[in-house]
């Protein structure tokens, strides 16, 4: 209960910081429309394929069994956990909405976060959707760099973290200073975080998001593995198409697989 009160207080603070900026330009925003390549140069293919094989082995022995165990939980618990993690991700989406010039989107995200954190009990439920504030998807610093015109750069695969590009990896590093949730849980300033959150809160939330995503897509991964001549190339194509779609806010289908077969790919 005490932690809930503190998170609600943080919600109000975030609302006050962002609301005026978010709504100020809500009438003048325009959607960015660009064409993006669905390929990227392979600068470290040998290393990437080795890391891909390593990640597959780790997934088979650790992550997939955990994800299958997670699916044993009642659906209401899984949906609620997923909603809470998605609600936390709004803290990262808000500044990226603004950096991309999407002020209407920022206002919508601020409203969703404020409503779902309070009325929705820390985001376990999603009353904001019924109140006219739809989920418009996550935004991150990698997407913002793409909107600003930065090319993807080399594609490579990292141990555990999986596929990325130079642009997206730079965006991930930006989270060390630009993700409000990261800073709220790890900040050393006692006025900001001391006694409210612990470092582990951030990593627990990230781990829960990863397990939730893996659990939702067990069949999709199995199908892709079964039907791919080169699984590494298929995952690469899926990743790049998905990222380009998010950067351009496109509604087109990801060609590698029917998009309806996949839950959102979370890269940050």
Tab-separated table of C-alpha atoms in Angstrom:
chain	number	residue	atom	x	y	z
A	1	UNK	CA	0.000	0.000	0.000
A	2	UNK	CA	2.838	2.373	0.892
A	3	UNK	CA	4.599	1.687	-2.396
A	4	UNK	CA	1.330	2.234	-4.270
A	5	UNK	CA	0.948	5.653	-2.663
A	6	UNK	CA	4.508	6.555	-3.635
A	7	UNK	CA	4.048	5.438	-7.232
A	8	UNK	CA	0.812	7.415	-7.430
A	9	UNK	CA	2.740	10.448	-6.146
A	10	UNK	CA	5.345	9.847	-8.845
A	11	UNK	CA	2.531	9.632	-11.392
A	12	UNK	CA	1.212	13.041	-10.389
A	13	UNK	CA	4.731	14.475	-10.626
A	14	UNK	CA	5.220	13.051	-14.116
A	15	UNK	CA	1.809	14.354	-15.148
A	16	UNK	CA	2.633	17.876	-14.014
A	17	UNK	CA	6.021	17.803	-15.748
A	18	UNK	CA	4.759	16.580	-19.093
A	19	UNK	CA	1.084	17.487	-19.456
A	20	UNK	CA	1.453	21.150	-20.381
A	21	UNK	CA	4.165	20.377	-22.919
A	22	UNK	CA	2.312	17.386	-24.307
A	23	UNK	CA	-0.939	19.175	-24.992
A	24	UNK	CA	0.564	22.471	-26.091
A	25	UNK	CA	1.196	21.272	-29.635
A	26	UNK	CA	-1.494	18.643	-29.911
A	27	UNK	CA	-3.284	20.425	-32.743
A	28	UNK	CA	-0.254	20.831	-34.962
A	29	UNK	CA	1.348	17.392	-34.995
A	30	UNK	CA	1.805	15.496	-38.242
A	31	UNK	CA	2.615	11.866	-38.886
A	32	UNK	CA	6.036	11.135	-40.261
A	33	UNK	CA	5.948	9.120	-43.475
A	34	UNK	CA	9.193	7.635	-44.722
A	35	UNK	CA	10.455	4.602	-46.561
A	36	UNK	CA	12.842	2.390	-44.642
A	37	UNK	CA	15.006	-0.454	-45.821
A	38	UNK	CA	14.220	-3.871	-44.364
A	39	UNK	CA	17.898	-4.863	-44.552
A	40	UNK	CA	21.064	-3.790	-42.790
A	41	UNK	CA	24.753	-4.452	-43.296
A	42	UNK	CA	26.286	-7.409	-41.457
A	43	UNK	CA	29.486	-6.103	-39.893
A	44	UNK	CA	30.075	-8.999	-37.524
A	45	UNK	CA	28.151	-11.907	-39.045
A	46	UNK	CA	30.455	-14.601	-37.714
A	47	UNK	CA	30.221	-13.202	-34.195
A	48	UNK	CA	26.473	-12.610	-34.545
A	49	UNK	CA	25.739	-16.153	-35.684
A	50	UNK	CA	27.803	-17.499	-32.791
A	51	UNK	CA	25.874	-15.311	-30.329
A	52	UNK	CA	22.614	-16.360	-31.990
A	53	UNK	CA	23.446	-20.019	-31.401
A	54	UNK	CA	24.443	-19.234	-27.822
A	55	UNK	CA	21.160	-17.384	-27.239
A	56	UNK	CA	19.185	-20.289	-28.684
A	57	UNK	CA	20.880	-22.667	-26.258
A	58	UNK	CA	20.169	-20.359	-23.308
A	59	UNK	CA	16.580	-19.940	-24.441
A	60	UNK	CA	16.056	-23.698	-24.731
A	61	UNK	CA	17.540	-24.492	-21.323
A	62	UNK	CA	16.372	-21.473	-19.300
A	63	UNK	CA	14.000	-18.938	-20.817
A	64	UNK	CA	11.551	-21.219	-22.596
A	65	UNK	CA	11.005	-23.459	-19.528
A	66	UNK	CA	10.454	-20.343	-17.379
A	67	UNK	CA	8.015	-18.974	-19.967
A	68	UNK	CA	6.096	-22.258	-20.016
A	69	UNK	CA	5.931	-22.207	-16.225
A	70	UNK	CA	4.685	-18.617	-16.377
A	71	UNK	CA	1.846	-19.735	-18.639
A	72	UNK	CA	0.578	-21.991	-15.866
A	73	UNK	CA	-0.464	-18.880	-13.930
A	74	UNK	CA	-4.132	-17.834	-14.230
A	75	UNK	CA	-4.824	-15.633	-17.258
A	76	UNK	CA	-5.976	-12.740	-15.077
A	77	UNK	CA	-2.568	-12.694	-13.347
A	78	UNK	CA	-0.653	-12.861	-16.619
A	79	UNK	CA	-2.764	-10.147	-18.240
A	80	UNK	CA	-2.455	-7.961	-15.169
A	81	UNK	CA	1.323	-8.398	-15.004
A	82	UNK	CA	1.600	-7.604	-18.701
A	83	UNK	CA	-0.541	-4.490	-18.232
A	84	UNK	CA	1.587	-3.284	-15.302
A	85	UNK	CA	4.800	-3.687	-17.312
A	86	UNK	CA	3.251	-1.905	-20.287
A	87	UNK	CA	2.085	0.898	-18.022
A	88	UNK	CA	5.631	1.374	-16.705
A	89	UNK	CA	6.896	1.549	-20.295
A	90	UNK	CA	4.760	4.677	-20.770
A	91	UNK	CA	7.374	6.541	-18.732
A	92	UNK	CA	9.849	5.898	-21.548
A	93	UNK	CA	7.301	6.548	-24.285
A	94	UNK	CA	6.368	10.044	-23.036
A	95	UNK	CA	9.764	11.748	-23.558
A	96	UNK	CA	10.191	9.977	-26.897
A	97	UNK	CA	6.766	11.145	-28.070
A	98	UNK	CA	7.908	14.687	-27.342
A	99	UNK	CA	11.344	14.280	-28.925
A	100	UNK	CA	9.625	12.981	-32.071
A	101	UNK	CA	7.324	15.986	-32.141
A	102	UNK	CA	4.265	13.862	-31.481
A	103	UNK	CA	2.708	16.103	-28.849
A	104	UNK	CA	-0.764	14.641	-29.246
A	105	UNK	CA	0.700	11.190	-28.680
A	106	UNK	CA	2.549	12.471	-25.599
A	107	UNK	CA	-0.657	13.868	-24.167
A	108	UNK	CA	-2.434	10.589	-24.799
A	109	UNK	CA	0.376	8.619	-23.127
A	110	UNK	CA	0.460	10.940	-20.111
A	111	UNK	CA	-3.298	10.520	-19.684
A	112	UNK	CA	-3.048	6.735	-20.020
A	113	UNK	CA	-0.281	6.543	-17.436
A	114	UNK	CA	-2.056	8.817	-14.948
A	115	UNK	CA	-5.410	7.034	-15.263
A	116	UNK	CA	-4.101	3.473	-15.304
A	117	UNK	CA	-1.665	4.030	-12.436
A	118	UNK	CA	-4.428	5.410	-10.218
A	119	UNK	CA	-7.842	4.098	-11.291
A	120	UNK	CA	-6.256	1.050	-12.930
A	121	UNK	CA	-4.331	0.080	-9.771
A	122	UNK	CA	-0.736	0.599	-10.950
A	123	UNK	CA	-1.750	-0.423	-14.458
A	124	UNK	CA	-3.151	-3.866	-13.605
A	125	UNK	CA	-6.296	-2.769	-15.456
A	126	UNK	CA	-6.669	-0.477	-18.475
A	127	UNK	CA	-9.592	1.903	-17.835
A	128	UNK	CA	-7.867	4.570	-19.966
A	129	UNK	CA	-8.818	2.657	-23.130
A	130	UNK	CA	-12.516	2.881	-22.242
A	131	UNK	CA	-12.127	6.553	-21.370
A	132	UNK	CA	-10.960	7.431	-24.879
A	133	UNK	CA	-7.180	7.166	-24.508
A	134	UNK	CA	-6.140	4.218	-26.725
A	135	UNK	CA	-2.800	2.442	-26.568
A	136	UNK	CA	-0.731	3.810	-29.450
A	137	UNK	CA	2.296	1.612	-28.821
A	138	UNK	CA	5.664	2.000	-27.161
A	139	UNK	CA	8.297	4.501	-28.231
A	140	UNK	CA	12.003	4.335	-27.402
A	141	UNK	CA	15.196	6.230	-28.149
A	142	UNK	CA	16.125	3.933	-31.010
A	143	UNK	CA	12.846	4.836	-32.707
A	144	UNK	CA	13.432	8.515	-32.004
A	145	UNK	CA	16.857	8.351	-33.672
A	146	UNK	CA	15.170	6.701	-36.656
A	147	UNK	CA	12.534	9.439	-36.829
A	148	UNK	CA	15.339	11.993	-36.782
A	149	UNK	CA	16.783	10.332	-39.873
A	150	UNK	CA	19.558	8.211	-38.363
A	151	UNK	CA	20.267	5.077	-40.376
A	152	UNK	CA	20.134	1.688	-38.707
A	153	UNK	CA	23.864	1.024	-39.063
A	154	UNK	CA	25.263	-2.468	-38.708
A	155	UNK	CA	23.050	-5.322	-37.583
A	156	UNK	CA	24.487	-7.631	-34.933
A	157	UNK	CA	23.421	-10.010	-32.178
A	158	UNK	CA	24.361	-9.605	-28.523
A	159	UNK	CA	24.511	-12.357	-25.911
A	160	UNK	CA	21.197	-12.595	-24.030
A	161	UNK	CA	20.008	-9.205	-25.340
A	162	UNK	CA	19.560	-10.591	-28.845
A	163	UNK	CA	19.333	-8.758	-32.198
A	164	UNK	CA	20.008	-5.043	-32.492
A	165	UNK	CA	21.582	-2.417	-34.710
A	166	UNK	CA	24.049	0.351	-33.981
A	167	UNK	CA	21.152	2.813	-33.856
A	168	UNK	CA	18.999	0.666	-31.575
A	169	UNK	CA	21.899	-0.217	-29.299
A	170	UNK	CA	22.661	3.496	-28.959
A	171	UNK	CA	19.021	3.970	-28.031
A	172	UNK	CA	19.319	1.260	-25.402
A	173	UNK	CA	22.363	2.985	-23.893
A	174	UNK	CA	20.347	6.216	-23.817
A	175	UNK	CA	18.045	4.536	-21.300
A	176	UNK	CA	20.794	4.919	-18.720
A	177	UNK	CA	19.943	8.620	-18.539
A	178	UNK	CA	16.701	9.058	-20.435
A	179	UNK	CA	14.343	6.438	-19.001
A	180	UNK	CA	12.372	7.952	-16.074
A	181	UNK	CA	11.661	4.478	-14.641
A	182	UNK	CA	15.350	3.565	-14.662
A	183	UNK	CA	16.234	6.826	-12.963
A	184	UNK	CA	13.416	6.553	-10.442
A	185	UNK	CA	14.630	3.126	-9.328
A	186	UNK	CA	18.392	3.714	-9.406
A	187	UNK	CA	18.846	7.432	-8.732
A	188	UNK	CA	21.144	8.328	-5.844
A	189	UNK	CA	19.329	11.587	-5.066
A	190	UNK	CA	17.283	10.834	-1.917
A	191	UNK	CA	14.685	13.410	-2.926
A	192	UNK	CA	13.913	11.369	-6.009
A	193	UNK	CA	14.141	7.714	-5.154
A	194	UNK	CA	15.537	6.938	-1.705
A	195	UNK	CA	13.059	4.753	0.149
A	196	UNK	CA	10.632	4.663	-2.755
A	197	UNK	CA	12.247	2.135	-5.078
A	198	UNK	CA	15.187	-0.226	-5.197
A	199	UNK	CA	17.588	-1.011	-8.039
A	200	UNK	CA	16.085	-4.475	-8.263
A	201	UNK	CA	12.664	-3.018	-9.142
A	202	UNK	CA	13.931	-1.974	-12.566
A	203	UNK	CA	15.536	-5.311	-13.357
A	204	UNK	CA	12.553	-7.274	-12.062
A	205	UNK	CA	10.274	-5.282	-14.335
A	206	UNK	CA	12.552	-5.862	-17.331
A	207	UNK	CA	12.799	-9.573	-16.566
A	208	UNK	CA	9.035	-9.888	-16.171
A	209	UNK	CA	8.479	-8.139	-19.502
A	210	UNK	CA	10.879	-10.535	-21.237
A	211	UNK	CA	9.260	-13.624	-19.721
A	212	UNK	CA	5.807	-12.298	-20.592
A	213	UNK	CA	6.826	-11.705	-24.204
A	214	UNK	CA	8.444	-15.147	-24.501
A	215	UNK	CA	5.376	-16.833	-22.993
A	216	UNK	CA	3.022	-15.092	-25.424
A	217	UNK	CA	5.093	-16.134	-28.433
A	218	UNK	CA	6.092	-19.736	-27.721
A	219	UNK	CA	4.071	-21.088	-30.653
A	220	UNK	CA	5.222	-18.293	-32.964
A	221	UNK	CA	8.895	-18.983	-32.269
A	222	UNK	CA	8.343	-22.725	-32.706
A	223	UNK	CA	6.572	-22.147	-36.031
A	224	UNK	CA	9.280	-19.806	-37.285
A	225	UNK	CA	12.008	-22.262	-36.322
A	226	UNK	CA	10.184	-25.131	-37.994
A	227	UNK	CA	9.516	-23.315	-41.271
A	228	UNK	CA	12.741	-21.325	-41.705
A	229	UNK	CA	15.535	-22.512	-43.966
A	230	UNK	CA	17.871	-20.091	-42.171
A	231	UNK	CA	16.440	-19.149	-38.769
A	232	UNK	CA	19.129	-16.512	-38.201
A	233	UNK	CA	18.175	-14.715	-41.430
A	234	UNK	CA	14.451	-15.000	-40.636
A	235	UNK	CA	14.875	-13.460	-37.179
A	236	UNK	CA	17.008	-10.695	-38.653
A	237	UNK	CA	14.370	-9.883	-41.282
A	238	UNK	CA	11.555	-9.957	-38.714
A	239	UNK	CA	13.465	-7.693	-36.335
A	240	UNK	CA	14.378	-5.089	-38.956
A	241	UNK	CA	10.890	-4.988	-40.472
A	242	UNK	CA	9.332	-4.632	-37.041
A	243	UNK	CA	11.644	-1.778	-36.066
A	244	UNK	CA	11.099	0.055	-39.347
A	245	UNK	CA	7.350	-0.328	-38.968
A	246	UNK	CA	7.499	1.226	-35.498
A	247	UNK	CA	9.679	4.129	-36.636
A	248	UNK	CA	7.318	5.002	-39.473
A	249	UNK	CA	4.197	4.231	-37.405
A	250	UNK	CA	3.117	2.028	-40.279
A	251	UNK	CA	0.129	-0.313	-40.236
A	252	UNK	CA	1.598	-2.655	-42.838
A	253	UNK	CA	2.102	-6.350	-42.210
A	254	UNK	CA	5.486	-7.743	-41.249
A	255	UNK	CA	6.317	-9.945	-44.199
A	256	UNK	CA	8.323	-12.638	-42.403
A	257	UNK	CA	5.232	-13.908	-40.593
A	258	UNK	CA	1.632	-12.864	-40.297
A	259	UNK	CA	1.786	-10.005	-37.806
A	260	UNK	CA	-1.281	-11.311	-35.992
A	261	UNK	CA	0.794	-14.332	-34.937
A	262	UNK	CA	3.172	-12.195	-32.886
A	263	UNK	CA	2.928	-10.112	-29.751
A	264	UNK	CA	4.916	-6.889	-29.678
A	265	UNK	CA	8.674	-7.273	-29.947
A	266	UNK	CA	10.143	-5.364	-27.007
A	267	UNK	CA	13.687	-4.188	-27.572
A	268	UNK	CA	14.139	-1.729	-24.724
